[in-house]
mmCIF file of C-alpha atoms in Angstrom:
data_model
loop_
_atom_site.group_PDB
_atom_site.id
_atom_site.type_symbol
_atom_site.label_atom_id
_atom_site.label_comp_id
_atom_site.label_asym_id
_atom_site.label_seq_id
_atom_site.Cartn_x
_atom_site.Cartn_y
_atom_site.Cartn_z
ATOM 1 C CA MET N 1012 86.094 190.251 98.763
ATOM 2 C CA LEU N 1013 87.323 187.146 100.718
ATOM 3 C CA LYS N 1014 84.574 184.851 98.542
ATOM 4 C CA PHE N 1015 85.622 186.763 95.462
ATOM 5 C CA ILE N 1016 89.350 185.750 95.789
ATOM 6 C CA LEU N 1017 88.328 182.311 96.343
ATOM 7 C CA LYS N 1018 86.021 181.858 93.565
ATOM 8 C CA ARG N 1019 88.670 183.654 91.500
ATOM 9 C CA MET N 1020 91.442 180.775 92.548
ATOM 10 C CA ALA N 1021 88.880 178.263 91.465
ATOM 11 C CA LEU N 1022 88.432 179.600 88.162
ATOM 12 C CA MET N 1023 92.092 180.045 87.781
ATOM 13 C CA LEU N 1024 92.742 176.482 88.348
ATOM 14 C CA ILE N 1025 90.424 175.545 85.725
ATOM 15 C CA VAL N 1026 91.909 177.785 83.308
ATOM 16 C CA ILE N 1027 95.460 176.702 84.223
ATOM 17 C CA LEU N 1028 94.487 173.026 84.051
ATOM 18 C CA GLY N 1029 92.807 173.462 80.522
ATOM 19 C CA VAL N 1030 95.953 175.148 79.696
ATOM 20 C CA THR N 1031 97.917 172.248 80.643
ATOM 21 C CA VAL N 1032 95.635 169.790 78.492
ATOM 22 C CA LEU N 1033 95.818 171.646 75.811
ATOM 23 C CA THR N 1034 99.514 171.925 75.894
ATOM 24 C CA PHE N 1035 100.138 168.541 76.418
ATOM 25 C CA LEU N 1036 97.913 167.459 73.188
ATOM 26 C CA ILE N 1037 99.386 169.732 71.167
ATOM 27 C CA MET N 1038 102.909 169.042 71.507
ATOM 28 C CA HIS N 1039 101.880 165.058 71.466
ATOM 29 C CA PHE N 1040 99.929 165.138 68.105
ATOM 30 C CA THR N 1041 102.256 167.248 66.688
ATOM 31 C CA PRO N 1042 104.242 165.668 63.758
ATOM 32 C CA GLY N 1043 107.434 163.997 64.182
ATOM 33 C CA ASP N 1044 109.019 161.262 66.709
ATOM 34 C CA PRO N 1045 109.995 163.132 70.606
ATOM 35 C CA ALA N 1046 112.176 159.931 70.702
ATOM 36 C CA GLU N 1047 114.200 160.787 67.133
ATOM 37 C CA MET N 1048 114.684 164.194 68.521
ATOM 38 C CA ILE N 1049 115.439 163.745 71.891
ATOM 39 C CA ALA N 1050 118.310 161.222 70.458
ATOM 40 C CA LEU N 1051 119.458 163.875 68.141
ATOM 41 C CA SER N 1052 119.516 166.227 70.881
ATOM 42 C CA ARG N 1053 121.548 164.348 73.283
ATOM 43 C CA HIS N 1054 123.765 162.198 71.462
ATOM 44 C CA GLY N 1055 124.188 163.817 68.139
ATOM 45 C CA ALA N 1056 123.122 162.003 64.489
ATOM 46 C CA GLU N 1057 125.338 158.944 64.980
ATOM 47 C CA SER N 1058 122.741 157.906 67.966
ATOM 48 C CA LEU N 1059 120.037 157.525 65.604
ATOM 49 C CA THR N 1060 119.802 154.053 65.375
ATOM 50 C CA PRO N 1061 116.335 152.082 65.919
ATOM 51 C CA GLU N 1062 117.788 150.527 69.199
ATOM 52 C CA ASN N 1063 118.586 153.949 70.565
ATOM 53 C CA ILE N 1064 115.719 155.473 69.777
ATOM 54 C CA GLU N 1065 113.339 152.942 71.340
ATOM 55 C CA ARG N 1066 115.702 152.839 74.123
ATOM 56 C CA ILE N 1067 114.784 156.492 74.880
ATOM 57 C CA ARG N 1068 111.140 156.029 74.187
ATOM 58 C CA VAL N 1069 111.070 153.432 76.912
ATOM 59 C CA GLU N 1070 113.230 155.476 79.301
ATOM 60 C CA GLU N 1071 111.135 158.808 79.144
ATOM 61 C CA GLY N 1072 108.187 156.634 79.121
ATOM 62 C CA LEU N 1073 106.648 157.632 75.889
ATOM 63 C CA ASN N 1074 105.694 154.447 74.775
ATOM 64 C CA ALA N 1075 102.594 155.060 76.943
ATOM 65 C CA PRO N 1076 98.759 156.635 76.151
ATOM 66 C CA VAL N 1077 98.960 160.292 76.198
ATOM 67 C CA TYR N 1078 96.473 160.703 78.732
ATOM 68 C CA ILE N 1079 98.784 157.779 81.233
ATOM 69 C CA GLN N 1080 101.743 160.160 80.559
ATOM 70 C CA TYR N 1081 99.534 163.418 81.037
ATOM 71 C CA LEU N 1082 98.254 161.767 84.752
ATOM 72 C CA LYS N 1083 101.499 161.004 85.504
ATOM 73 C CA TRP N 1084 102.946 164.492 84.852
ATOM 74 C CA LEU N 1085 99.834 165.900 86.976
ATOM 75 C CA GLN N 1086 100.695 163.443 89.654
ATOM 76 C CA HIS N 1087 104.102 165.094 89.873
ATOM 77 C CA LEU N 1088 102.669 168.297 89.523
ATOM 78 C CA LEU N 1089 100.720 168.270 92.603
ATOM 79 C CA HIS N 1090 103.658 167.190 94.474
ATOM 80 C CA GLY N 1091 105.460 170.205 93.526
ATOM 81 C CA ASP N 1092 107.754 168.832 90.799
ATOM 82 C CA LEU N 1093 107.510 169.993 87.179
ATOM 83 C CA GLY N 1094 110.241 167.054 86.307
ATOM 84 C CA TYR N 1095 113.176 167.019 84.376
ATOM 85 C CA SER N 1096 114.308 168.144 80.916
ATOM 86 C CA LEU N 1097 114.435 165.724 78.306
ATOM 87 C CA ILE N 1098 117.475 166.914 76.602
ATOM 88 C CA ASN N 1099 120.225 168.019 79.595
ATOM 89 C CA GLY N 1100 118.837 166.177 82.689
ATOM 90 C CA GLU N 1101 118.434 169.522 84.406
ATOM 91 C CA PRO N 1102 115.268 170.378 87.114
ATOM 92 C CA VAL N 1103 112.626 172.382 85.061
ATOM 93 C CA LEU N 1104 112.000 174.579 87.684
ATOM 94 C CA SER N 1105 115.011 175.472 88.500
ATOM 95 C CA GLU N 1106 116.130 176.228 84.507
ATOM 96 C CA ILE N 1107 112.590 178.006 84.904
ATOM 97 C CA LEU N 1108 113.471 179.911 87.587
ATOM 98 C CA ASN N 1109 116.761 180.769 86.307
ATOM 99 C CA ARG N 1110 115.624 182.560 82.942
ATOM 100 C CA PHE N 1111 112.631 184.107 84.920
ATOM 101 C CA PRO N 1112 114.643 187.209 85.890
ATOM 102 C CA ALA N 1113 115.368 188.125 82.558
ATOM 103 C CA THR N 1114 112.119 188.036 80.867
ATOM 104 C CA PHE N 1115 110.511 189.567 84.497
ATOM 105 C CA LYS N 1116 113.294 192.715 83.617
ATOM 106 C CA LEU N 1117 112.552 192.726 80.291
ATOM 107 C CA ALA N 1118 108.753 192.824 80.721
ATOM 108 C CA VAL N 1119 109.302 195.527 83.282
ATOM 109 C CA THR N 1120 111.184 197.770 81.112
ATOM 110 C CA SER N 1121 108.930 197.451 78.102
ATOM 111 C CA MET N 1122 105.965 198.471 80.465
ATOM 112 C CA ILE N 1123 107.747 201.516 81.617
ATOM 113 C CA VAL N 1124 108.850 202.418 78.138
ATOM 114 C CA ALA N 1125 105.094 201.902 77.390
ATOM 115 C CA LEU N 1126 103.424 204.060 79.703
ATOM 116 C CA ILE N 1127 106.117 206.661 79.219
ATOM 117 C CA ILE N 1128 105.059 206.983 75.483
ATOM 118 C CA ALA N 1129 101.282 206.674 76.433
ATOM 119 C CA ILE N 1130 100.061 208.467 79.089
ATOM 120 C CA PRO N 1131 101.420 211.836 78.113
ATOM 121 C CA LEU N 1132 100.227 211.111 74.028
ATOM 122 C CA GLY N 1133 96.861 209.805 75.386
ATOM 123 C CA ILE N 1134 96.456 213.173 77.913
ATOM 124 C CA ILE N 1135 97.660 215.169 74.825
ATOM 125 C CA THR N 1136 95.597 214.152 72.340
ATOM 126 C CA ALA N 1137 92.149 213.843 74.334
ATOM 127 C CA SER N 1138 92.792 217.601 75.707
ATOM 128 C CA LYS N 1139 93.706 218.792 71.819
ATOM 129 C CA GLN N 1140 90.955 216.291 70.138
ATOM 130 C CA TYR N 1141 90.993 216.188 66.121
ATOM 131 C CA SER N 1142 94.326 218.431 66.090
ATOM 132 C CA LEU N 1143 96.706 217.762 63.589
ATOM 133 C CA PHE N 1144 98.889 216.225 66.653
ATOM 134 C CA ASP N 1145 95.649 213.787 67.945
ATOM 135 C CA ASN N 1146 95.412 212.970 63.918
ATOM 136 C CA LEU N 1147 99.056 212.183 63.440
ATOM 137 C CA SER N 1148 99.376 210.306 67.038
ATOM 138 C CA MET N 1149 96.119 208.127 66.672
ATOM 139 C CA MET N 1150 97.376 207.378 62.990
ATOM 140 C CA GLY N 1151 100.754 206.269 64.851
ATOM 141 C CA ALA N 1152 98.939 204.200 67.429
ATOM 142 C CA MET N 1153 96.908 202.371 64.579
ATOM 143 C CA ILE N 1154 100.130 201.754 62.636
ATOM 144 C CA GLY N 1155 101.740 200.479 66.440
ATOM 145 C CA VAL N 1156 99.139 198.302 66.821
ATOM 146 C CA ALA N 1157 99.225 196.457 63.237
ATOM 147 C CA MET N 1158 102.842 196.242 63.048
ATOM 148 C CA PRO N 1159 104.484 192.547 63.946
ATOM 149 C CA SER N 1160 106.605 192.629 66.899
ATOM 150 C CA PHE N 1161 109.290 190.682 64.564
ATOM 151 C CA TRP N 1162 109.202 193.359 61.417
ATOM 152 C CA PHE N 1163 109.627 195.797 63.849
ATOM 153 C CA ALA N 1164 112.194 194.097 65.827
ATOM 154 C CA LEU N 1165 114.443 193.548 62.743
ATOM 155 C CA LEU N 1166 113.909 197.271 61.598
ATOM 156 C CA LEU N 1167 115.248 198.349 65.063
ATOM 157 C CA ILE N 1168 118.147 195.979 64.573
ATOM 158 C CA HIS N 1169 119.029 197.445 61.158
ATOM 159 C CA LEU N 1170 118.846 201.023 62.335
ATOM 160 C CA PHE N 1171 120.506 200.952 65.760
ATOM 161 C CA ALA N 1172 122.386 198.094 65.668
ATOM 162 C CA LEU N 1173 123.809 197.710 62.032
ATOM 163 C CA CYS N 1174 123.803 201.134 60.712
ATOM 164 C CA LEU N 1175 124.296 203.388 63.768
ATOM 165 C CA GLY N 1176 126.283 200.703 65.830
ATOM 166 C CA TRP N 1177 124.721 202.158 68.826
ATOM 167 C CA PHE N 1178 123.534 198.658 70.815
ATOM 168 C CA PRO N 1179 124.506 195.452 70.602
ATOM 169 C CA VAL N 1180 122.359 193.200 68.382
ATOM 170 C CA CYS N 1181 121.599 190.268 70.891
ATOM 171 C CA GLY N 1182 122.401 188.910 74.074
ATOM 172 C CA SER N 1183 122.302 190.184 77.557
ATOM 173 C CA GLY N 1184 124.566 192.187 79.965
ATOM 174 C CA SER N 1185 124.898 195.912 80.720
ATOM 175 C CA PHE N 1186 122.178 198.469 79.853
ATOM 176 C CA GLU N 1187 122.454 198.649 76.308
ATOM 177 C CA TYR N 1188 121.507 195.190 75.570
ATOM 178 C CA ILE N 1189 118.203 195.765 76.787
ATOM 179 C CA VAL N 1190 116.971 198.823 75.143
ATOM 180 C CA LEU N 1191 115.914 197.224 71.522
ATOM 181 C CA PRO N 1192 114.452 194.366 72.982
ATOM 182 C CA ALA N 1193 112.305 196.708 75.595
ATOM 183 C CA LEU N 1194 111.385 199.391 72.859
ATOM 184 C CA THR N 1195 110.100 196.150 70.633
ATOM 185 C CA LEU N 1196 107.723 195.201 73.451
ATOM 186 C CA GLY N 1197 107.049 198.546 74.728
ATOM 187 C CA THR N 1198 106.029 200.510 71.512
ATOM 188 C CA GLY N 1199 103.531 198.121 70.382
ATOM 189 C CA ILE N 1200 101.812 198.180 73.939
ATOM 190 C CA SER N 1201 102.279 201.826 74.160
ATOM 191 C CA ALA N 1202 99.998 201.754 70.851
ATOM 192 C CA VAL N 1203 97.097 200.270 72.522
ATOM 193 C CA LEU N 1204 97.403 202.093 75.681
ATOM 194 C CA THR N 1205 97.796 205.454 73.875
ATOM 195 C CA ARG N 1206 94.301 204.753 72.233
ATOM 196 C CA PHE N 1207 92.196 203.385 75.728
ATOM 197 C CA ILE N 1208 94.076 206.574 77.496
ATOM 198 C CA ARG N 1209 92.846 209.046 74.988
ATOM 199 C CA SER N 1210 89.211 206.988 74.619
ATOM 200 C CA ASN N 1211 88.611 207.104 78.396
ATOM 201 C CA MET N 1212 89.921 210.713 78.905
ATOM 202 C CA LEU N 1213 87.714 211.806 76.258
ATOM 203 C CA ASP N 1214 84.517 210.380 78.052
ATOM 204 C CA VAL N 1215 85.818 211.971 81.658
ATOM 205 C CA LEU N 1216 86.492 215.277 80.093
ATOM 206 C CA ARG N 1217 82.456 215.469 79.147
ATOM 207 C CA GLN N 1218 81.414 214.646 82.845
ATOM 208 C CA ASP N 1219 79.438 217.480 84.294
ATOM 209 C CA TYR N 1220 81.813 217.847 87.235
ATOM 210 C CA ILE N 1221 84.724 218.873 84.650
ATOM 211 C CA ARG N 1222 82.039 221.497 83.511
ATOM 212 C CA THR N 1223 81.771 222.679 86.716
ATOM 213 C CA ALA N 1224 85.254 222.811 87.397
ATOM 214 C CA ARG N 1225 85.548 224.841 84.267
ATOM 215 C CA ALA N 1226 82.610 226.956 85.490
ATOM 216 C CA LYS N 1227 84.627 227.600 88.860
ATOM 217 C CA GLY N 1228 87.345 229.566 86.413
ATOM 218 C CA LEU N 1229 89.774 226.427 87.277
ATOM 219 C CA THR N 1230 93.007 225.829 84.400
ATOM 220 C CA GLU N 1231 92.690 223.193 82.094
ATOM 221 C CA LYS N 1232 95.884 221.716 83.041
ATOM 222 C CA LEU N 1233 94.603 221.037 86.746
ATOM 223 C CA ILE N 1234 91.395 220.331 85.732
ATOM 224 C CA ILE N 1235 92.962 217.465 83.836
ATOM 225 C CA ILE N 1236 95.760 216.598 86.456
ATOM 226 C CA LYS N 1237 93.672 217.052 89.443
ATOM 227 C CA HIS N 1238 89.974 215.597 88.441
ATOM 228 C CA ALA N 1239 90.132 213.718 85.153
ATOM 229 C CA LEU N 1240 93.102 211.957 84.796
ATOM 230 C CA LYS N 1241 92.777 209.659 88.211
ATOM 231 C CA ASN N 1242 88.984 208.762 87.259
ATOM 232 C CA ALA N 1243 90.085 208.229 83.483
ATOM 233 C CA PHE N 1244 93.185 206.277 84.528
ATOM 234 C CA ILE N 1245 91.333 203.113 86.649
ATOM 235 C CA PRO N 1246 90.010 201.212 83.744
ATOM 236 C CA VAL N 1247 93.128 201.284 82.410
ATOM 237 C CA ILE N 1248 94.924 199.415 85.033
ATOM 238 C CA THR N 1249 92.798 196.423 83.746
ATOM 239 C CA VAL N 1250 94.536 197.166 80.101
ATOM 240 C CA ILE N 1251 97.909 197.216 81.792
ATOM 241 C CA GLY N 1252 97.261 194.021 83.340
ATOM 242 C CA ILE N 1253 96.592 192.438 80.437
ATOM 243 C CA GLN N 1254 99.195 194.075 78.325
ATOM 244 C CA PHE N 1255 101.393 193.128 80.773
ATOM 245 C CA GLY N 1256 100.311 189.488 80.223
ATOM 246 C CA ARG N 1257 101.141 190.289 76.451
ATOM 247 C CA VAL N 1258 104.431 191.429 77.176
ATOM 248 C CA LEU N 1259 105.060 187.623 78.513
ATOM 249 C CA GLU N 1260 103.712 186.413 75.839
ATOM 250 C CA GLY N 1261 105.604 188.550 72.877
ATOM 251 C CA SER N 1262 108.800 187.788 74.727
ATOM 252 C CA VAL N 1263 108.871 184.371 72.982
ATOM 253 C CA ILE N 1264 109.555 186.256 69.835
ATOM 254 C CA VAL N 1265 111.222 189.048 71.164
ATOM 255 C CA GLU N 1266 113.352 186.969 73.234
ATOM 256 C CA THR N 1267 114.386 184.950 70.265
ATOM 257 C CA ILE N 1268 115.588 187.682 67.981
ATOM 258 C CA PHE N 1269 117.539 189.443 70.526
ATOM 259 C CA ALA N 1270 119.035 185.692 71.819
ATOM 260 C CA TRP N 1271 117.597 187.516 75.555
ATOM 261 C CA PRO N 1272 118.077 184.447 78.223
ATOM 262 C CA GLY N 1273 114.446 184.576 79.076
ATOM 263 C CA ILE N 1274 111.899 181.956 79.207
ATOM 264 C CA GLY N 1275 110.396 182.727 75.712
ATOM 265 C CA LYS N 1276 113.977 181.520 74.504
ATOM 266 C CA LEU N 1277 114.027 178.452 76.665
ATOM 267 C CA LEU N 1278 110.474 177.718 75.531
ATOM 268 C CA VAL N 1279 111.327 178.320 71.657
ATOM 269 C CA ASP N 1280 114.396 175.862 72.116
ATOM 270 C CA SER N 1281 112.565 173.425 73.949
ATOM 271 C CA ILE N 1282 110.459 173.035 70.913
ATOM 272 C CA TYR N 1283 112.661 172.671 68.554
ATOM 273 C CA SER N 1284 114.373 169.959 70.557
ATOM 274 C CA ARG N 1285 110.876 168.535 71.882
ATOM 275 C CA ASP N 1286 111.461 168.915 75.236
ATOM 276 C CA PHE N 1287 107.951 168.061 76.426
ATOM 277 C CA ALA N 1288 108.579 168.698 80.041
ATOM 278 C CA MET N 1289 110.261 171.666 79.594
ATOM 279 C CA ILE N 1290 107.840 173.422 77.194
ATOM 280 C CA GLN N 1291 104.891 172.112 79.421
ATOM 281 C CA GLY N 1292 106.574 173.808 82.662
ATOM 282 C CA CYS N 1293 107.377 177.098 80.485
ATOM 283 C CA VAL N 1294 103.613 177.213 79.298
ATOM 284 C CA LEU N 1295 102.448 176.680 82.951
ATOM 285 C CA PHE N 1296 104.456 179.008 84.376
ATOM 286 C CA VAL N 1297 103.695 181.701 82.153
ATOM 287 C CA ALA N 1298 99.861 181.040 82.572
ATOM 288 C CA VAL N 1299 100.127 181.157 86.675
ATOM 289 C CA ILE N 1300 101.586 184.121 86.393
ATOM 290 C CA PHE N 1301 98.995 185.780 83.282
ATOM 291 C CA VAL N 1302 96.199 184.793 85.555
ATOM 292 C CA LEU N 1303 97.912 186.140 89.063
ATOM 293 C CA VAL N 1304 98.504 189.691 87.490
ATOM 294 C CA ASN N 1305 94.724 189.293 86.358
ATOM 295 C CA LEU N 1306 93.402 188.642 90.249
ATOM 296 C CA PHE N 1307 96.101 191.559 91.238
ATOM 297 C CA VAL N 1308 94.258 193.824 89.200
ATOM 298 C CA ASP N 1309 90.927 193.125 90.124
ATOM 299 C CA VAL N 1310 91.593 193.204 93.275
ATOM 300 C CA SER N 1311 93.290 196.438 93.201
ATOM 301 C CA TYR N 1312 90.154 198.083 91.738
ATOM 302 C CA THR N 1313 88.755 198.278 95.344
ATOM 303 C CA TYR N 1314 91.700 200.190 96.887
ATOM 304 C CA LEU N 1315 91.844 202.683 93.527
ATOM 305 C CA ASP N 1316 88.023 203.142 93.790
ATOM 306 C CA PRO N 1317 86.074 202.620 96.868
ATOM 307 C CA ARG N 1318 82.520 202.556 95.084
ATOM 308 C CA ILE N 1319 83.550 199.077 93.533
ATOM 309 C CA ARG N 1320 82.706 196.137 95.946
ATOM 310 C CA TYR N 1321 82.858 192.769 95.474
ATOM 311 C CA GLU N 1322 80.321 191.253 97.424
ATOM 312 C CA GLU N 1323 77.665 188.734 97.384
ATOM 313 C CA ARG N 1324 74.098 190.011 95.954
ATOM 314 C CA ARG N 1325 71.170 189.380 97.960
#
C-alpha cells in the first residue's frame, strides 16, 4: 500500500506540474497586453499612458521571456509562496484560503443533493427495470447530463427567485442563498450518478448469490439493502470522487452566475483583470484538490472491499 501511495504521489506531482505549465502558457499567449490590463485595474483609464504601462511591465517582470517568468514562479512555489495579486497586492494563498470555505460548502451541499436524488432513483429504477418509472427516470437523467449548468441556473433563477420569490438571486449568507447554486450543481451530478448506480445494481441483481437469496425466500427489500446495494456501491465511489472534482470545475460557472464568493468567482474575476499570479494559484489549488480526492478514493477501496489490494506483482 505504501509503495502504491508513493507511486501515485509521484504521478500527482507530474500532473500538477503539467497543469501549471499549460496554464502559464495559455495565460501568456492569450491576446491582449497584461501590463495594460493591470494598469487599468489598478489606476483606471487615466493611467493608460505608455510610460505607466512600461513601468508596470518592468516592475512585475512581464518583460522577461515566458520561461524565465515560469521558472521564477516555480522557484517561489517550491518555497511555499504563490506570490501576490497583480491587482490588489494581496497574498494569493491568503485570498484562495479565504474563498475556499465558500467553495467547499457549495461542493459538499451539491454532492448531498446529488446523492439524495441519485441513490433512491438508481435503486428503484434497477429494481423496476423497463417500467414506466424507469423509462421516465432515465429520460430525465439523459436530459440532466446534456443540460448546460448555466442554462439550468438561469431557469432556477427565473422560476424560484424572480417569479416565486422564494430564494435570493445571488450573494451569500443564510441557508437560502446556497439552495439555487447547490440545486444547479447537484442536479447535473445526480443525473450521472443515477445512471451509474442503476447500471451497477442491475449487474449485481443478476449475480448467482442474489438468485440464491431469492430462492431462500428473502424479501426483495432485504436482498437489495443487505446484499445488492453494498456491492453495487463500491464502483460508485470512484464516480463520486470524479464528480466531486467536477463540482469544483463546474463551480466556476455557477459561482459567477450566483455571485457566490468562492474560488470559482475569484478565478473568473482574475481572468478578466489578467491577474496572472491569482489565476495560476487558483488553477493549482483546484488541481491539487482534484488529485488528492482521487488518491483518497483509490485508497478507500481497500477498506470498502477486502479483495482489493495494491501490491507489487511478483
